[in-house]
Amino acid sequence: MTTDTPVFLKDAQDLLTEQGFATSNIWYHGTSTALVDSIQEQGLKRSGDQALKEAAKKTMATIGDDHYSETTEPVFLTQSKELAFYWAQQTVRNRSVRIEGNEQPVVLSVTLPNDINSAVKPDVGAASLLMVKEGENYMAFLAAIYQENNQPVPSIDLMKADRMDYLNLLGMAYIDRDLPANVIDLVCE
């Protein structure tokens, strides 16, 4: 699988080793251009895409499920701009199903002070996502990045993997707190 990641976001050559993706206190979050102004004003909020949540709630009410309740999801992060761009594309695709508009994928950088950075955790909950079609697509995208950077593609048993493999090998992390706008920047050329 080839990627259409813009060149200025291709950072795997600097981050990827045989042990996986290096981490620091700089993280990335992929999102849609439609959400950037709100994020720059209010920060990254857990379960923050309120328009998409509202659209889902209306859909569930339309099909007669008046017991639908939202879940609070953490803020999802990754240590790679390339991986964040993949998730930004998914955000735009998911939003386009329910919300009209001309949205584009964007990547935000999140620079965390040490006390907050220690709260970033491997996203082990992603195991269920990775077993469905969307996850298969991500794994193919990830394999292409490893191959493009002359690294062995990780072989991982999602149910038995060490929790750190989700972070190091798959680039999947989260933080279960809202992040203030002053730690967030738009990644531009």
PDB file of C-alpha atoms in Angstrom:
ATOM      1  CA  MET A   1       0.000   0.000   0.000  1.00  0.00           C
ATOM      2  CA  THR A   2       1.445   3.365  -0.980  1.00  0.00           C
ATOM      3  CA  THR A   3       0.789   6.454   1.043  1.00  0.00           C
ATOM      4  CA  ASP A   4      -0.246   9.887  -0.132  1.00  0.00           C
ATOM      5  CA  THR A   5       1.254  11.597   2.881  1.00  0.00           C
ATOM      6  CA  PRO A   6       2.654  15.050   2.043  1.00  0.00           C
ATOM      7  CA  VAL A   7       6.454  15.064   2.030  1.00  0.00           C
ATOM      8  CA  PHE A   8       6.697  17.620   4.871  1.00  0.00           C
ATOM      9  CA  LEU A   9       4.897  15.162   7.166  1.00  0.00           C
ATOM     10  CA  LYS A  10       7.107  12.169   6.345  1.00  0.00           C
ATOM     11  CA  ASP A  11       9.100  11.769   9.553  1.00  0.00           C
ATOM     12  CA  ALA A  12       9.376   7.992   9.894  1.00  0.00           C
ATOM     13  CA  GLN A  13      12.937   8.050   8.548  1.00  0.00           C
ATOM     14  CA  ASP A  14      13.872  10.060  11.658  1.00  0.00           C
ATOM     15  CA  LEU A  15      11.775   8.099  14.165  1.00  0.00           C
ATOM     16  CA  LEU A  16      11.663   4.487  13.045  1.00  0.00           C
ATOM     17  CA  THR A  17      14.175   1.912  14.301  1.00  0.00           C
ATOM     18  CA  GLU A  18      14.093  -1.859  14.696  1.00  0.00           C
ATOM     19  CA  GLN A  19      12.433  -1.238  18.091  1.00  0.00           C
ATOM     20  CA  GLY A  20       9.683   0.859  16.483  1.00  0.00           C
ATOM     21  CA  PHE A  21       8.883   4.564  16.675  1.00  0.00           C
ATOM     22  CA  ALA A  22      10.916   6.731  19.050  1.00  0.00           C
ATOM     23  CA  THR A  23       8.965   8.861  21.521  1.00  0.00           C
ATOM     24  CA  SER A  24       9.549  12.231  23.131  1.00  0.00           C
ATOM     25  CA  ASN A  25       7.353  14.925  24.646  1.00  0.00           C
ATOM     26  CA  ILE A  26       6.142  15.930  21.169  1.00  0.00           C
ATOM     27  CA  TRP A  27       3.060  14.087  19.972  1.00  0.00           C
ATOM     28  CA  TYR A  28       0.781  14.453  16.966  1.00  0.00           C
ATOM     29  CA  HIS A  29      -2.960  14.373  16.464  1.00  0.00           C
ATOM     30  CA  GLY A  30      -4.691  14.018  13.109  1.00  0.00           C
ATOM     31  CA  THR A  31      -7.920  15.891  12.548  1.00  0.00           C
ATOM     32  CA  SER A  32      -9.998  17.860  10.057  1.00  0.00           C
ATOM     33  CA  THR A  33      -9.603  21.467   8.965  1.00  0.00           C
ATOM     34  CA  ALA A  34     -13.182  22.008  10.170  1.00  0.00           C
ATOM     35  CA  LEU A  35     -12.067  21.458  13.768  1.00  0.00           C
ATOM     36  CA  VAL A  36      -8.822  23.458  13.819  1.00  0.00           C
ATOM     37  CA  ASP A  37     -10.283  26.828  14.888  1.00  0.00           C
ATOM     38  CA  SER A  38     -12.138  25.242  17.799  1.00  0.00           C
ATOM     39  CA  ILE A  39      -9.046  23.277  18.864  1.00  0.00           C
ATOM     40  CA  GLN A  40      -6.831  26.354  18.665  1.00  0.00           C
ATOM     41  CA  GLU A  41      -9.319  28.173  20.890  1.00  0.00           C
ATOM     42  CA  GLN A  42     -10.389  25.444  23.326  1.00  0.00           C
ATOM     43  CA  GLY A  43      -7.638  22.818  23.075  1.00  0.00           C
ATOM     44  CA  LEU A  44      -8.072  19.116  22.410  1.00  0.00           C
ATOM     45  CA  LYS A  45     -11.053  17.797  24.328  1.00  0.00           C
ATOM     46  CA  ARG A  46     -11.835  14.197  25.086  1.00  0.00           C
ATOM     47  CA  SER A  47     -14.648  13.125  22.760  1.00  0.00           C
ATOM     48  CA  GLY A  48     -14.237  16.561  21.232  1.00  0.00           C
ATOM     49  CA  ASP A  49     -15.963  16.326  17.831  1.00  0.00           C
ATOM     50  CA  GLN A  50     -19.350  17.498  19.037  1.00  0.00           C
ATOM     51  CA  ALA A  51     -20.821  17.886  15.539  1.00  0.00           C
ATOM     52  CA  LEU A  52     -20.074  14.249  14.756  1.00  0.00           C
ATOM     53  CA  LYS A  53     -21.415  13.132  18.147  1.00  0.00           C
ATOM     54  CA  GLU A  54     -24.626  15.082  17.565  1.00  0.00           C
ATOM     55  CA  ALA A  55     -25.034  13.595  14.077  1.00  0.00           C
ATOM     56  CA  ALA A  56     -24.613  10.085  15.511  1.00  0.00           C
ATOM     57  CA  LYS A  57     -27.168  10.820  18.217  1.00  0.00           C
ATOM     58  CA  LYS A  58     -29.693  12.033  15.606  1.00  0.00           C
ATOM     59  CA  THR A  59     -29.084   8.949  13.479  1.00  0.00           C
ATOM     60  CA  MET A  60     -29.691   6.656  16.427  1.00  0.00           C
ATOM     61  CA  ALA A  61     -32.899   8.521  17.307  1.00  0.00           C
ATOM     62  CA  THR A  62     -34.077   8.224  13.689  1.00  0.00           C
ATOM     63  CA  ILE A  63     -33.727   4.449  13.781  1.00  0.00           C
ATOM     64  CA  GLY A  64     -35.569   4.295  17.094  1.00  0.00           C
ATOM     65  CA  ASP A  65     -32.709   3.950  19.548  1.00  0.00           C
ATOM     66  CA  ASP A  66     -33.612   6.584  22.113  1.00  0.00           C
ATOM     67  CA  HIS A  67     -31.267   5.003  24.678  1.00  0.00           C
ATOM     68  CA  TYR A  68     -28.098   5.956  22.811  1.00  0.00           C
ATOM     69  CA  SER A  69     -25.446   7.316  25.125  1.00  0.00           C
ATOM     70  CA  GLU A  70     -22.140   8.842  24.168  1.00  0.00           C
ATOM     71  CA  THR A  71     -18.898   7.418  25.425  1.00  0.00           C
ATOM     72  CA  THR A  72     -16.054   9.622  26.557  1.00  0.00           C
ATOM     73  CA  GLU A  73     -13.018   8.830  24.469  1.00  0.00           C
ATOM     74  CA  PRO A  74      -9.542  10.036  25.348  1.00  0.00           C
ATOM     75  CA  VAL A  75      -7.425  12.254  23.106  1.00  0.00           C
ATOM     76  CA  PHE A  76      -5.627   9.964  20.664  1.00  0.00           C
ATOM     77  CA  LEU A  77      -1.985  10.723  19.917  1.00  0.00           C
ATOM     78  CA  THR A  78       0.912   9.294  17.972  1.00  0.00           C
ATOM     79  CA  GLN A  79       4.618  10.075  17.912  1.00  0.00           C
ATOM     80  CA  SER A  80       4.696  10.408  14.098  1.00  0.00           C
ATOM     81  CA  LYS A  81       3.329  13.117  11.807  1.00  0.00           C
ATOM     82  CA  GLU A  82       2.958  10.433   9.131  1.00  0.00           C
ATOM     83  CA  LEU A  83       0.750   8.290  11.329  1.00  0.00           C
ATOM     84  CA  ALA A  84      -1.248  11.314  12.486  1.00  0.00           C
ATOM     85  CA  PHE A  85      -1.932  12.170   8.839  1.00  0.00           C
ATOM     86  CA  TYR A  86      -3.429   8.706   8.323  1.00  0.00           C
ATOM     87  CA  TRP A  87      -5.829   9.306  11.224  1.00  0.00           C
ATOM     88  CA  ALA A  88      -6.577  12.813   9.933  1.00  0.00           C
ATOM     89  CA  GLN A  89      -7.676  11.254   6.644  1.00  0.00           C
ATOM     90  CA  GLN A  90      -9.930   8.862   8.577  1.00  0.00           C
ATOM     91  CA  THR A  91     -11.433  11.762  10.530  1.00  0.00           C
ATOM     92  CA  VAL A  92     -12.251  13.616   7.309  1.00  0.00           C
ATOM     93  CA  ARG A  93     -13.749  10.455   5.795  1.00  0.00           C
ATOM     94  CA  ASN A  94     -15.851   9.739   8.906  1.00  0.00           C
ATOM     95  CA  ARG A  95     -17.092  13.310   9.073  1.00  0.00           C
ATOM     96  CA  SER A  96     -17.974  13.387   5.350  1.00  0.00           C
ATOM     97  CA  VAL A  97     -20.468  10.557   5.898  1.00  0.00           C
ATOM     98  CA  ARG A  98     -22.527  12.697   8.308  1.00  0.00           C
ATOM     99  CA  ILE A  99     -21.487  16.314   7.770  1.00  0.00           C
ATOM    100  CA  GLU A 100     -21.360  18.202   4.485  1.00  0.00           C
ATOM    101  CA  GLY A 101     -18.379  20.391   3.768  1.00  0.00           C
ATOM    102  CA  ASN A 102     -15.037  20.604   2.077  1.00  0.00           C
ATOM    103  CA  GLU A 103     -12.725  19.365   4.803  1.00  0.00           C
ATOM    104  CA  GLN A 104      -9.066  18.442   4.524  1.00  0.00           C
ATOM    105  CA  PRO A 105      -6.811  16.352   6.791  1.00  0.00           C
ATOM    106  CA  VAL A 106      -4.435  18.288   9.045  1.00  0.00           C
ATOM    107  CA  VAL A 107      -1.874  17.352  11.666  1.00  0.00           C
ATOM    108  CA  LEU A 108      -1.442  19.104  14.991  1.00  0.00           C
ATOM    109  CA  SER A 109       1.672  18.909  17.136  1.00  0.00           C
ATOM    110  CA  VAL A 110       1.225  18.634  20.885  1.00  0.00           C
ATOM    111  CA  THR A 111       4.225  19.532  23.054  1.00  0.00           C
ATOM    112  CA  LEU A 112       3.682  18.298  26.585  1.00  0.00           C
ATOM    113  CA  PRO A 113       5.506  19.292  29.767  1.00  0.00           C
ATOM    114  CA  ASN A 114       7.040  16.303  31.565  1.00  0.00           C
ATOM    115  CA  ASP A 115       4.316  16.053  34.220  1.00  0.00           C
ATOM    116  CA  ILE A 116       1.594  15.770  31.561  1.00  0.00           C
ATOM    117  CA  ASN A 117       3.729  13.726  29.149  1.00  0.00           C
ATOM    118  CA  SER A 118       3.966  10.964  31.750  1.00  0.00           C
ATOM    119  CA  ALA A 119       0.166  10.535  31.444  1.00  0.00           C
ATOM    120  CA  VAL A 120       0.395   9.423  27.781  1.00  0.00           C
ATOM    121  CA  LYS A 121      -0.347   5.687  27.584  1.00  0.00           C
ATOM    122  CA  PRO A 122      -0.093   2.983  24.903  1.00  0.00           C
ATOM    123  CA  ASP A 123      -3.499   2.547  23.233  1.00  0.00           C
ATOM    124  CA  VAL A 124      -4.018  -1.144  23.962  1.00  0.00           C
ATOM    125  CA  GLY A 125      -7.744  -0.630  23.402  1.00  0.00           C
ATOM    126  CA  ALA A 126      -6.936  -0.286  19.715  1.00  0.00           C
ATOM    127  CA  ALA A 127      -6.743  -4.092  19.478  1.00  0.00           C
ATOM    128  CA  SER A 128     -10.473  -4.275  18.695  1.00  0.00           C
ATOM    129  CA  LEU A 129     -10.147  -1.552  16.036  1.00  0.00           C
ATOM    130  CA  LEU A 130      -7.241  -3.313  14.387  1.00  0.00           C
ATOM    131  CA  MET A 131      -9.292  -6.479  13.872  1.00  0.00           C
ATOM    132  CA  VAL A 132     -11.864  -4.773  11.615  1.00  0.00           C
ATOM    133  CA  LYS A 133     -11.463  -3.449   8.061  1.00  0.00           C
ATOM    134  CA  GLU A 134     -10.407   0.044   9.208  1.00  0.00           C
ATOM    135  CA  GLY A 135      -7.671  -1.509  11.323  1.00  0.00           C
ATOM    136  CA  GLU A 136      -6.536  -3.773   8.498  1.00  0.00           C
ATOM    137  CA  ASN A 137      -6.117  -0.658   6.362  1.00  0.00           C
ATOM    138  CA  TYR A 138      -4.038   0.980   9.092  1.00  0.00           C
ATOM    139  CA  MET A 139      -1.836  -2.083   9.429  1.00  0.00           C
ATOM    140  CA  ALA A 140      -1.250  -2.061   5.636  1.00  0.00           C
ATOM    141  CA  PHE A 141      -0.411   1.662   5.800  1.00  0.00           C
ATOM    142  CA  LEU A 142       1.964   1.014   8.701  1.00  0.00           C
ATOM    143  CA  ALA A 143       3.628  -1.907   6.895  1.00  0.00           C
ATOM    144  CA  ALA A 144       4.274   0.381   3.913  1.00  0.00           C
ATOM    145  CA  ILE A 145       5.977   2.921   6.189  1.00  0.00           C
ATOM    146  CA  TYR A 146       8.226   0.233   7.671  1.00  0.00           C
ATOM    147  CA  GLN A 147       9.087  -1.020   4.171  1.00  0.00           C
ATOM    148  CA  GLU A 148       9.737   2.491   2.804  1.00  0.00           C
ATOM    149  CA  ASN A 149      12.207   2.983   5.652  1.00  0.00           C
ATOM    150  CA  ASN A 150      13.974  -0.372   5.255  1.00  0.00           C
ATOM    151  CA  GLN A 151      12.761  -1.710   8.590  1.00  0.00           C
ATOM    152  CA  PRO A 152      11.248  -5.152   9.156  1.00  0.00           C
ATOM    153  CA  VAL A 153       7.451  -5.030   9.246  1.00  0.00           C
ATOM    154  CA  PRO A 154       6.370  -5.895  12.780  1.00  0.00           C
ATOM    155  CA  SER A 155       4.642  -9.197  13.293  1.00  0.00           C
ATOM    156  CA  ILE A 156       2.300  -8.677  16.200  1.00  0.00           C
ATOM    157  CA  ASP A 157      -0.364 -10.848  17.814  1.00  0.00           C
ATOM    158  CA  LEU A 158      -2.788  -8.135  18.855  1.00  0.00           C
ATOM    159  CA  MET A 159      -4.273 -10.154  21.704  1.00  0.00           C
ATOM    160  CA  LYS A 160      -0.951 -11.261  23.218  1.00  0.00           C
ATOM    161  CA  ALA A 161       1.220  -8.254  22.417  1.00  0.00           C
ATOM    162  CA  ASP A 162       3.050  -6.406  25.137  1.00  0.00           C
ATOM    163  CA  ARG A 163       1.204  -3.152  25.813  1.00  0.00           C
ATOM    164  CA  MET A 164       4.279  -1.126  24.838  1.00  0.00           C
ATOM    165  CA  ASP A 165       4.122  -2.696  21.341  1.00  0.00           C
ATOM    166  CA  TYR A 166       0.986  -0.636  20.690  1.00  0.00           C
ATOM    167  CA  LEU A 167       3.014   2.494  21.303  1.00  0.00           C
ATOM    168  CA  ASN A 168       6.419   1.538  19.930  1.00  0.00           C
ATOM    169  CA  LEU A 169       5.534  -0.684  16.965  1.00  0.00           C
ATOM    170  CA  LEU A 170       2.087   0.633  16.035  1.00  0.00           C
ATOM    171  CA  GLY A 171       2.388   4.293  17.064  1.00  0.00           C
ATOM    172  CA  MET A 172      -0.874   4.259  19.007  1.00  0.00           C
ATOM    173  CA  ALA A 173      -1.199   6.285  22.212  1.00  0.00           C
ATOM    174  CA  TYR A 174      -3.759   8.279  24.161  1.00  0.00           C
ATOM    175  CA  ILE A 175      -4.083  10.665  27.054  1.00  0.00           C
ATOM    176  CA  ASP A 176      -7.193  10.635  29.209  1.00  0.00           C
ATOM    177  CA  ARG A 177      -7.366  14.366  29.807  1.00  0.00           C
ATOM    178  CA  ASP A 178      -8.155  17.504  27.894  1.00  0.00           C
ATOM    179  CA  LEU A 179      -5.129  19.322  26.491  1.00  0.00           C
ATOM    180  CA  PRO A 180      -4.951  23.132  26.570  1.00  0.00           C
ATOM    181  CA  ALA A 181      -4.612  25.142  23.369  1.00  0.00           C
ATOM    182  CA  ASN A 182      -1.230  26.552  24.406  1.00  0.00           C
ATOM    183  CA  VAL A 183       0.488  23.154  23.872  1.00  0.00           C
ATOM    184  CA  ILE A 184      -0.980  22.673  20.386  1.00  0.00           C
ATOM    185  CA  ASP A 185       0.345  23.922  17.043  1.00  0.00           C
ATOM    186  CA  LEU A 186      -0.715  23.335  13.456  1.00  0.00           C
ATOM    187  CA  VAL A 187       1.953  21.446  11.489  1.00  0.00           C
ATOM    188  CA  CYS A 188       2.538  23.359   8.246  1.00  0.00           C
ATOM    189  CA  GLU A 189       5.064  23.253   5.445  1.00  0.00           C
TER     190      GLU A 189
END
